[in-house]
CSV table of C-alpha atoms in Angstrom, one decimal:
chain,number,residue,atom,x,y,z
A,61,UNK,CA,-7.3,14.0,-3.0
A,62,UNK,CA,-3.3,13.7,-4.3
A,63,UNK,CA,-3.4,17.1,-4.5
A,64,UNK,CA,-4.0,17.8,-0.6
A,65,UNK,CA,-2.0,14.6,0.1
A,66,UNK,CA,1.4,16.5,-1.3
A,67,UNK,CA,0.4,20.0,0.0
A,68,UNK,CA,0.5,18.9,3.3
A,69,UNK,CA,3.5,17.1,3.4
A,70,UNK,CA,5.1,19.7,1.8
A,71,UNK,CA,4.1,21.9,4.6
A,72,UNK,CA,5.0,19.7,6.4
A,73,UNK,CA,8.4,19.5,5.5
A,74,UNK,CA,8.7,23.4,6.0
A,75,UNK,CA,7.9,23.2,8.8
A,76,UNK,CA,10.6,20.2,10.2
A,77,UNK,CA,13.0,21.9,8.7
A,78,UNK,CA,11.7,25.0,10.4
A,79,UNK,CA,12.0,23.0,13.4
A,80,UNK,CA,8.5,24.1,14.2
A,81,UNK,CA,7.6,20.2,15.5
A,82,UNK,CA,4.5,21.5,16.5
A,83,UNK,CA,3.0,22.2,13.6
A,84,UNK,CA,5.1,19.8,11.4
A,85,UNK,CA,2.9,17.2,13.9
A,86,UNK,CA,-0.2,18.9,13.7
A,87,UNK,CA,-0.2,19.0,10.0
A,88,UNK,CA,1.0,15.3,9.7
A,89,UNK,CA,-1.8,14.6,12.5
A,90,UNK,CA,-4.3,15.9,10.6
A,91,UNK,CA,-3.7,14.3,7.6
A,92,UNK,CA,-3.6,11.2,8.6
A,93,UNK,CA,-7.1,11.7,9.6
A,94,UNK,CA,-8.9,12.8,6.5
A,95,UNK,CA,-7.0,10.1,4.7
A,96,UNK,CA,-6.7,7.1,6.5
A,97,UNK,CA,-4.8,3.7,6.1
A,98,UNK,CA,-3.0,5.3,3.7
A,99,UNK,CA,0.3,3.7,4.8
A,100,UNK,CA,2.7,6.4,3.2
A,101,UNK,CA,1.5,9.0,5.5
A,102,UNK,CA,1.2,6.7,8.6
A,103,UNK,CA,5.4,5.5,8.2
A,104,UNK,CA,5.7,9.3,8.1
A,105,UNK,CA,3.9,9.8,11.0
A,106,UNK,CA,5.9,7.1,13.0
A,107,UNK,CA,8.6,8.3,11.9
A,108,UNK,CA,8.4,11.9,12.9
A,109,UNK,CA,7.0,11.1,15.7
A,110,UNK,CA,10.7,8.8,16.2
A,111,UNK,CA,12.1,11.8,15.5
A,112,UNK,CA,10.8,14.2,18.2
A,113,UNK,CA,10.5,11.3,21.2
A,114,UNK,CA,7.0,9.9,20.9
A,115,UNK,CA,8.1,6.3,20.7
A,116,UNK,CA,5.3,4.9,22.3
A,117,UNK,CA,3.2,6.6,19.5
A,118,UNK,CA,5.8,5.7,16.6
A,119,UNK,CA,5.4,1.9,18.1
A,120,UNK,CA,1.7,1.7,17.4
A,121,UNK,CA,2.0,3.8,14.5
A,122,UNK,CA,4.1,0.9,12.6
A,123,UNK,CA,2.2,-1.7,14.9
A,124,UNK,CA,-1.0,-0.5,12.3
A,125,UNK,CA,1.3,-0.8,9.3
A,126,UNK,CA,2.6,-4.5,9.8
A,127,UNK,CA,-1.0,-5.2,10.8
A,128,UNK,CA,-2.3,-3.8,7.3
A,129,UNK,CA,0.4,-5.6,5.5
A,130,UNK,CA,-0.4,-8.8,7.2
A,131,UNK,CA,-4.0,-8.3,6.1
A,132,UNK,CA,-2.6,-7.5,2.7
A,133,UNK,CA,-0.8,-10.5,2.0
A,134,UNK,CA,-3.2,-13.1,3.4
A,135,UNK,CA,-6.2,-11.5,1.2
A,136,UNK,CA,-3.4,-11.4,-1.5
A,137,UNK,CA,-3.1,-15.3,-0.5
A,138,UNK,CA,-6.7,-16.2,-0.1
A,139,UNK,CA,-7.2,-14.6,-3.8
A,140,UNK,CA,-4.8,-16.9,-5.9
A,141,UNK,CA,-6.0,-19.9,-4.0
A,142,UNK,CA,-9.8,-19.1,-5.0
A,143,UNK,CA,-7.9,-18.7,-9.0
A,144,UNK,CA,-6.3,-21.6,-8.3
A,145,UNK,CA,-9.6,-24.2,-7.6
A,146,UNK,CA,-10.6,-22.0,-10.6
A,147,UNK,CA,-8.2,-23.9,-12.9
């Protein structure tokens, strides 16, 4: 799976450097669909959306990452309090 992600990101970079934004966007979107909830992929897609003027989509992607971080932080702090109670 990691090879697939790295290969897709490299294909995205090539399309982006060649200013083939439609195919670059397509590659990242497909990668995000095949590997959902990957913060690196979502942030890359969000940054690219900003570059090509899709500000609303970029905003929703960044909000998704922020929500993921909040859930992770909450789960981490809840786990910590459970461990503290055991000690």
